[in-house]
Coordinates of C-alpha atoms in Angstrom, one line a residue:
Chain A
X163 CA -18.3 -5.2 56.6
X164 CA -16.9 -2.3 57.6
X165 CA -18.7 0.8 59.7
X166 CA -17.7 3.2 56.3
X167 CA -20.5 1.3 54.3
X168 CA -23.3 1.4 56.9
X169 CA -22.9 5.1 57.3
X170 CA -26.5 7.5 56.3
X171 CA -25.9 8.8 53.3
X172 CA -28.2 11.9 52.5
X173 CA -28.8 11.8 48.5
X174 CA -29.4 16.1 48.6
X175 CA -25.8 16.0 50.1
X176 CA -24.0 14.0 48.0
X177 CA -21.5 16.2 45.7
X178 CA -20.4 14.0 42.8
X179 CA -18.3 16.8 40.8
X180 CA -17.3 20.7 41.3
X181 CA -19.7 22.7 39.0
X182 CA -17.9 25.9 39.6
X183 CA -13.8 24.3 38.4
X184 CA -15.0 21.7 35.6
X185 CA -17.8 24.0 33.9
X186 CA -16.9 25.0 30.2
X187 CA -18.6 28.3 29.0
X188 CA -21.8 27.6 26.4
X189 CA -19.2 29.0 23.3
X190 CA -16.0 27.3 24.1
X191 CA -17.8 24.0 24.2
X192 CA -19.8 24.5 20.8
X193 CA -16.4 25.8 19.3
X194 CA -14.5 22.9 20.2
X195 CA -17.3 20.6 19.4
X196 CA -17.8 22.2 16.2
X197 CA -14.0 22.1 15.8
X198 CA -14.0 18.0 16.0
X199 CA -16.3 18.0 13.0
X200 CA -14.4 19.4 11.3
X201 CA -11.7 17.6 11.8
X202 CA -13.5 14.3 11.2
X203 CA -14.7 16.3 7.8
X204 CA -11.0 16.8 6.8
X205 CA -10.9 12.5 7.3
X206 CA -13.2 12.5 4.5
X207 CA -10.8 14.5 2.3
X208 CA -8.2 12.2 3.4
X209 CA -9.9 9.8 1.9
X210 CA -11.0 11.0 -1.0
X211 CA -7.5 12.3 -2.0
X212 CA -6.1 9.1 -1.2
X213 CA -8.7 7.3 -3.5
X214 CA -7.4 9.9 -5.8
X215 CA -4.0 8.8 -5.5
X216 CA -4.7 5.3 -6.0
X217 CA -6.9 5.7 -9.2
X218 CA -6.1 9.1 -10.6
X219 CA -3.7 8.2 -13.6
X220 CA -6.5 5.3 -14.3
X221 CA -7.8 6.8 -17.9
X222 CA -9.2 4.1 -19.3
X223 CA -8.9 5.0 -22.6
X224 CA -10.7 8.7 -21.6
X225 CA -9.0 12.3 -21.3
X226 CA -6.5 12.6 -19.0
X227 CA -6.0 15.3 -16.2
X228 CA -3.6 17.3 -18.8
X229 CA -6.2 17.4 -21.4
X230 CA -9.2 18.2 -19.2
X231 CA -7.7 20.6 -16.6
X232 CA -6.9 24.4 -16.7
X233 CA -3.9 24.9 -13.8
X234 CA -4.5 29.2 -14.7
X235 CA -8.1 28.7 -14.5
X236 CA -7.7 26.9 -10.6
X237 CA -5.3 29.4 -9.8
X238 CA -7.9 32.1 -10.4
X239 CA -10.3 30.0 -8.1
X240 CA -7.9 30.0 -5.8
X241 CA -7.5 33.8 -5.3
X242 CA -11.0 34.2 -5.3
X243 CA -11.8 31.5 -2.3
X244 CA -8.6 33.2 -0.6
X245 CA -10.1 36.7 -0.5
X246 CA -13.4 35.2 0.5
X247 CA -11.9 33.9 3.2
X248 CA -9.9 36.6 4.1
X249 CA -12.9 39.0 4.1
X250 CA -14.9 36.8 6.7
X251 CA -11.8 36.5 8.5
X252 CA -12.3 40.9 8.8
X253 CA -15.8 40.5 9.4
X254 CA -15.2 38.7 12.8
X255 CA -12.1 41.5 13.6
X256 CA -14.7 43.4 13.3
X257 CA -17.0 41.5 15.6
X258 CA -14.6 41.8 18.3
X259 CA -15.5 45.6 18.0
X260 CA -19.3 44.9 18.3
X261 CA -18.9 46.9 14.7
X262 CA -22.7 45.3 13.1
X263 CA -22.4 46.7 10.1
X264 CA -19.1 46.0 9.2
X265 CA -19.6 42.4 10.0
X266 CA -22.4 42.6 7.8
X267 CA -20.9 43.9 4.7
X268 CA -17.6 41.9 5.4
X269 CA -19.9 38.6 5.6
X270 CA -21.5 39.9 2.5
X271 CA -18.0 40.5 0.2
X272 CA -16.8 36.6 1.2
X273 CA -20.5 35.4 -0.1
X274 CA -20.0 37.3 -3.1
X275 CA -16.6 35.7 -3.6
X276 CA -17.9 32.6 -2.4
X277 CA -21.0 33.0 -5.3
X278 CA -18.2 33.4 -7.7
X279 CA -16.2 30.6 -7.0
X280 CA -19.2 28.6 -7.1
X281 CA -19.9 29.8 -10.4
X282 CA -16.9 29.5 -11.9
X283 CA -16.9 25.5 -11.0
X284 CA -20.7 25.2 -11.9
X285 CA -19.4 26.8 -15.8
X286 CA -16.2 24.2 -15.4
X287 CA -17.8 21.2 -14.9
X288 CA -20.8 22.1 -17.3
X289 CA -18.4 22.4 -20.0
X290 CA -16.7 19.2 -18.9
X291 CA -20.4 17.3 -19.1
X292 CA -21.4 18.9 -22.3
X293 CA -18.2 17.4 -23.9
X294 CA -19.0 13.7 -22.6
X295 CA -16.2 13.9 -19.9
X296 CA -18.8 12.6 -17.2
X297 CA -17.7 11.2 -13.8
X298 CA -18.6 7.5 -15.2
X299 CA -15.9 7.5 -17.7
X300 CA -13.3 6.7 -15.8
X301 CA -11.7 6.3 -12.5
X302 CA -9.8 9.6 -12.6
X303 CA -12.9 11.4 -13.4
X304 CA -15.0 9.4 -11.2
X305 CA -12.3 10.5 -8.0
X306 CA -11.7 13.9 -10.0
X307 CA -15.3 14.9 -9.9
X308 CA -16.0 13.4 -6.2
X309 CA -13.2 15.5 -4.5
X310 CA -14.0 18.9 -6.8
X311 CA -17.7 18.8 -5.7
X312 CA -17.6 17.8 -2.4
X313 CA -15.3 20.7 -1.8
X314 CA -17.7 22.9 -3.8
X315 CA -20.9 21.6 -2.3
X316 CA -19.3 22.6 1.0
X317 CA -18.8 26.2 -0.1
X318 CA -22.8 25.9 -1.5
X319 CA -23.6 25.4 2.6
X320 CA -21.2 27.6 3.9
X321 CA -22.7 30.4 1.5
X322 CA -26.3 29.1 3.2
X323 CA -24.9 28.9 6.7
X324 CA -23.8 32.6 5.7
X325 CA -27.1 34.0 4.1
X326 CA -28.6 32.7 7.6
X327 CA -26.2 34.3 10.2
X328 CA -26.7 37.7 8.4
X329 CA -30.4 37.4 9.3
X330 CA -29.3 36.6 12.4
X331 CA -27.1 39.5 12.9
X332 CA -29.3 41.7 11.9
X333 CA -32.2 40.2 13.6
X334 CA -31.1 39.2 16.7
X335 CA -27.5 41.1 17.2
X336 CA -24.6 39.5 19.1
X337 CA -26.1 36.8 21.4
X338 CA -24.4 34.2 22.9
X339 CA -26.1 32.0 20.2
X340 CA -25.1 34.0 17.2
X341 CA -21.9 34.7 18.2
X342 CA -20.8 31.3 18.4
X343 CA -22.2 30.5 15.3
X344 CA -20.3 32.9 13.7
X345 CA -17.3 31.5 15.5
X346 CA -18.3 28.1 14.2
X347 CA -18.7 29.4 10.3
X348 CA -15.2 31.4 11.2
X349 CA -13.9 27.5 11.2
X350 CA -16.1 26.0 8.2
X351 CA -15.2 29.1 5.9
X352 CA -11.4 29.3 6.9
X353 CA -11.8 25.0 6.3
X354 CA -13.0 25.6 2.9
X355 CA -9.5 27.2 1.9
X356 CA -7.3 25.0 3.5
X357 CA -8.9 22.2 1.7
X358 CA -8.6 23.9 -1.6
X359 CA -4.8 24.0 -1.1
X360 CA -4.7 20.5 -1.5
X361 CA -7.3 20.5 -4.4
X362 CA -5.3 22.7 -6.4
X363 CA -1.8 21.5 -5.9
X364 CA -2.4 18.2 -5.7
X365 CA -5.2 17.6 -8.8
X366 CA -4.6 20.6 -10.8
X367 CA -0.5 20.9 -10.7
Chain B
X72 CA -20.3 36.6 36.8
X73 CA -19.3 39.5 35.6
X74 CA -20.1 41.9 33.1
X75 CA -17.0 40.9 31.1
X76 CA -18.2 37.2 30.9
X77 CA -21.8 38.0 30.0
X78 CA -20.7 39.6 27.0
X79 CA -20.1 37.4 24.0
X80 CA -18.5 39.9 22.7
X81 CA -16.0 39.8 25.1
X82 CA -15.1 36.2 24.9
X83 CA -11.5 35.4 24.0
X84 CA -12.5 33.0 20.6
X85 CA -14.4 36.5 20.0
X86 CA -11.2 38.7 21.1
X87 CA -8.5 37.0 19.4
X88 CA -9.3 37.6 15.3
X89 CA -6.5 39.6 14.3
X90 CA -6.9 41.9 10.9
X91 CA -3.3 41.6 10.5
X92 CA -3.0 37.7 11.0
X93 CA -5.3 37.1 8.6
X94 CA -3.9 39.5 6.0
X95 CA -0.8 37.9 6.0
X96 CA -2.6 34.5 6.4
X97 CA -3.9 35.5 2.6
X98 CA -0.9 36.8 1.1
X99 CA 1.4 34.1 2.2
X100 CA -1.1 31.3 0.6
X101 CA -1.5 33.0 -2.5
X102 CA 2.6 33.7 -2.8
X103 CA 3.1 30.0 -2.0
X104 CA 0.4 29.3 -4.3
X105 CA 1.6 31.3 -7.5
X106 CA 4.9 29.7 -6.7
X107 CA 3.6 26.2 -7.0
X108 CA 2.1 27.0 -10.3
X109 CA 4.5 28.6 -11.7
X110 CA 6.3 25.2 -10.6
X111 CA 4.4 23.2 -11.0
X112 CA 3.5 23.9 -15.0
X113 CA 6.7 24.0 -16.0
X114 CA 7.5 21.2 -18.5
X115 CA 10.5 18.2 -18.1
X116 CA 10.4 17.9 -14.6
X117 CA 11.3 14.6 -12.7
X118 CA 7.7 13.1 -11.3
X119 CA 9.2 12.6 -7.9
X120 CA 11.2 15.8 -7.5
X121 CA 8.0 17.7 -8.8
X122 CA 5.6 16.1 -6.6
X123 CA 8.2 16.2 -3.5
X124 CA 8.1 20.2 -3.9
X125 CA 4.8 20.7 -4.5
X126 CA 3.8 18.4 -1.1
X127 CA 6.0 20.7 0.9
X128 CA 4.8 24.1 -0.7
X129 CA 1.3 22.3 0.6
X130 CA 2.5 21.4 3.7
X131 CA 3.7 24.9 4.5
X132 CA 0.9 26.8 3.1
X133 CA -1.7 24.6 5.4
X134 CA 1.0 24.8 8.6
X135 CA 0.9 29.0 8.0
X136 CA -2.8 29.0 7.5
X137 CA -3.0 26.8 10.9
X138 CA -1.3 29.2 12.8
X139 CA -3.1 32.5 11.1
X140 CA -6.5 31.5 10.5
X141 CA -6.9 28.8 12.8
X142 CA -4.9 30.5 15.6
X143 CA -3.8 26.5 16.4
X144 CA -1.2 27.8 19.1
X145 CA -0.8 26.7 22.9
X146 CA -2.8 29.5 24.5
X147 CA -5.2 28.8 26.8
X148 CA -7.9 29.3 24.7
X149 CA -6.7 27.3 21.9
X150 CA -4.8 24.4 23.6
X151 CA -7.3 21.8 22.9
X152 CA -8.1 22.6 19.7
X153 CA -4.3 22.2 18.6
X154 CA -3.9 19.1 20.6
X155 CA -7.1 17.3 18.9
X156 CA -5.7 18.6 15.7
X157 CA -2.0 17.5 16.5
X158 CA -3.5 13.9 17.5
X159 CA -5.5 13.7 14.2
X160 CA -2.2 14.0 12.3
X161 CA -1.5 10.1 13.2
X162 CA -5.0 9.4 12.2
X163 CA -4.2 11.4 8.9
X164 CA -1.1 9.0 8.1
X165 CA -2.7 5.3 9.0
X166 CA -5.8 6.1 6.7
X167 CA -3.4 7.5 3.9
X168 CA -0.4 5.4 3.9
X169 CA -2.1 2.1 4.9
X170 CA -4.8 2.6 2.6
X171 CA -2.0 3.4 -0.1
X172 CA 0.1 0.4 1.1
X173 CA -3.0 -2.2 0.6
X174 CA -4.2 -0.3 -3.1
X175 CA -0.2 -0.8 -4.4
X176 CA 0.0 -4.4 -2.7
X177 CA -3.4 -5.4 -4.8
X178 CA -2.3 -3.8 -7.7
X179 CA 0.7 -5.6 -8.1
X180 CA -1.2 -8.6 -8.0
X181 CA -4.4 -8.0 -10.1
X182 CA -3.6 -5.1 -12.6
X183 CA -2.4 -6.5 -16.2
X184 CA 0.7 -3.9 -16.7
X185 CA 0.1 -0.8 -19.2
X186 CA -3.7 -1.6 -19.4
X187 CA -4.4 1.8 -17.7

């Protein structure tokens, strides 16, 4: 036994790491966290996409993906989720001025995009049930309608996250807490359209 | 600390939305986008030539909207967000092509041809 291990040891004196070098600030760690999600959220759409490009020329005897989907139609969802996105993307320009109300009315023109878009797949796949073309059918649907609504139930909860941070805003103004929220939606919302790039090329096209 | 670093406001996720960046982030999508409709509906193509393109127009719309929206870039700031999003990219290709790999090895062996 050497004299090192029977030294005193003083527990209160003990420094086991630097607080002041290794700390992460409260929003750069929920950003980065939030930013992991995410990407473990996009794993999902790799698999989902990959289910769809195992099964999705499986018909079984049911309409096929030229008979059941309108490439113009996607395109104008497209542009709609693209200018929602863009306008929350101004809305947190302008949150970098401390500029409330045009974060507020910025947030508010992507939710009204957002609503649209939502509404324009809710009328899409109501006409698609009222015609018998249900996700049972066939493998191609059954893939067709998993990746579609996933996609659009995340815009549903990205519209909610929204309706909550503008309460926020105007509630509480720009905390610590609600700004990194709003950084956190920043990466959901701007998520949403990189997703739909692959939902429109790759099952409307 | 100081003022600067008890201002949310004033932190550099905060600071570094750029109007411009995201501007172009949306006009550049929805030009690549037009382009692969306008490709992509056009009738008598070859299925592997026509998906090829229409991967790549993909590819470069998500890699601009990276860089734009995403500001994924080596700065301080954003280093570790691009590096756990560089090192998902592996991920990305095992669950794709393996999973692809396995679904094609079983079909070859259970699926009766042209019973689709």
């Amino acid at each position: 036994m050497t004299s090192r291990t029977t030294e005193t040891v003083e527990p209160g004196e003990i420094v086991l790491w630097d607080a002041r070098h290794d700390s992460h600030d409260r929003i750069a760690t929920r950003t980065f966290g939030f930013w992991l999600y995410m990407l473990s959220d996009a794993m999902i759409f790799a698999a989902l996409f990959t289910v769809y490009a195992i099964l999705g020329h499986n018909y079984a005897g049911g309409p096929t993906a030229a008979q059941i989907l309108h490439p113009g139609r996607a395109l104008i969802e497209t542009l709609v989720v693209f200018t929602s996105v863009l306008a929350f993307g101004l809305g947190m320009s302008a949150l970098k001025h401390g500029n409330r109300s045009a974060v507020l009315n910025w947030i508010a023109v992507a939710f009204v995009l957002g609503v649209a878009f939502v509404g324009l797949e809710i009328q899409a796949f109501a006409h698609l049930a009222n015609h018998g073309i249900v996700p049972q059918r066939s493998a191609f649907l059954s893939a067709f309608y998993t990746i579609v609504l996933t996609h659009g139930l995340h815009m549903v909860f990205g519209l909610l996250w929204m309706a909550v941070m503008a309460v926020q805003v105007l509630r509480d103004g720009f905390t610590d807490n609600v700004v990194y929220r709003l950084l956190n939606l920043r990466i959901f919302w701007h998520f949403q359209a990189v997703i739909w790039v692959c939902v429109f090329v790759f099952i409307y096209l | 600390m100081n003022n600067s670093a008890q201002n949310a406001l004033h932190h550099p996720e905060v600071q570094m939305a750029r109007a411009p960046g995201y501007v172009a982030g949306f006009l550049i999508a929805s030009v690549l986008m037009v382009i692969a409709f306008v490709y992509g509906t056009r009738n008598g193509l070859p299925t592997t030539e026509r998906d090829t393109v229409l991967a790549v127009i993909a590819i470069v719309a998500m890699t601009i909207q990276s860089f734009l929206l995403f500001h994924l870039t080596l700065s301080k700031t954003q280093r570790w967000h691009t590096v756990a999003f560089v090192l998902t990219i592996p991920l990305f290709a095992l669950l794709v092509g393996l999973s692809m790999w396995m679904f094609h090895a079983l079909a070859l062996r259970t699926m009766i041809p042209g019973l689709h």
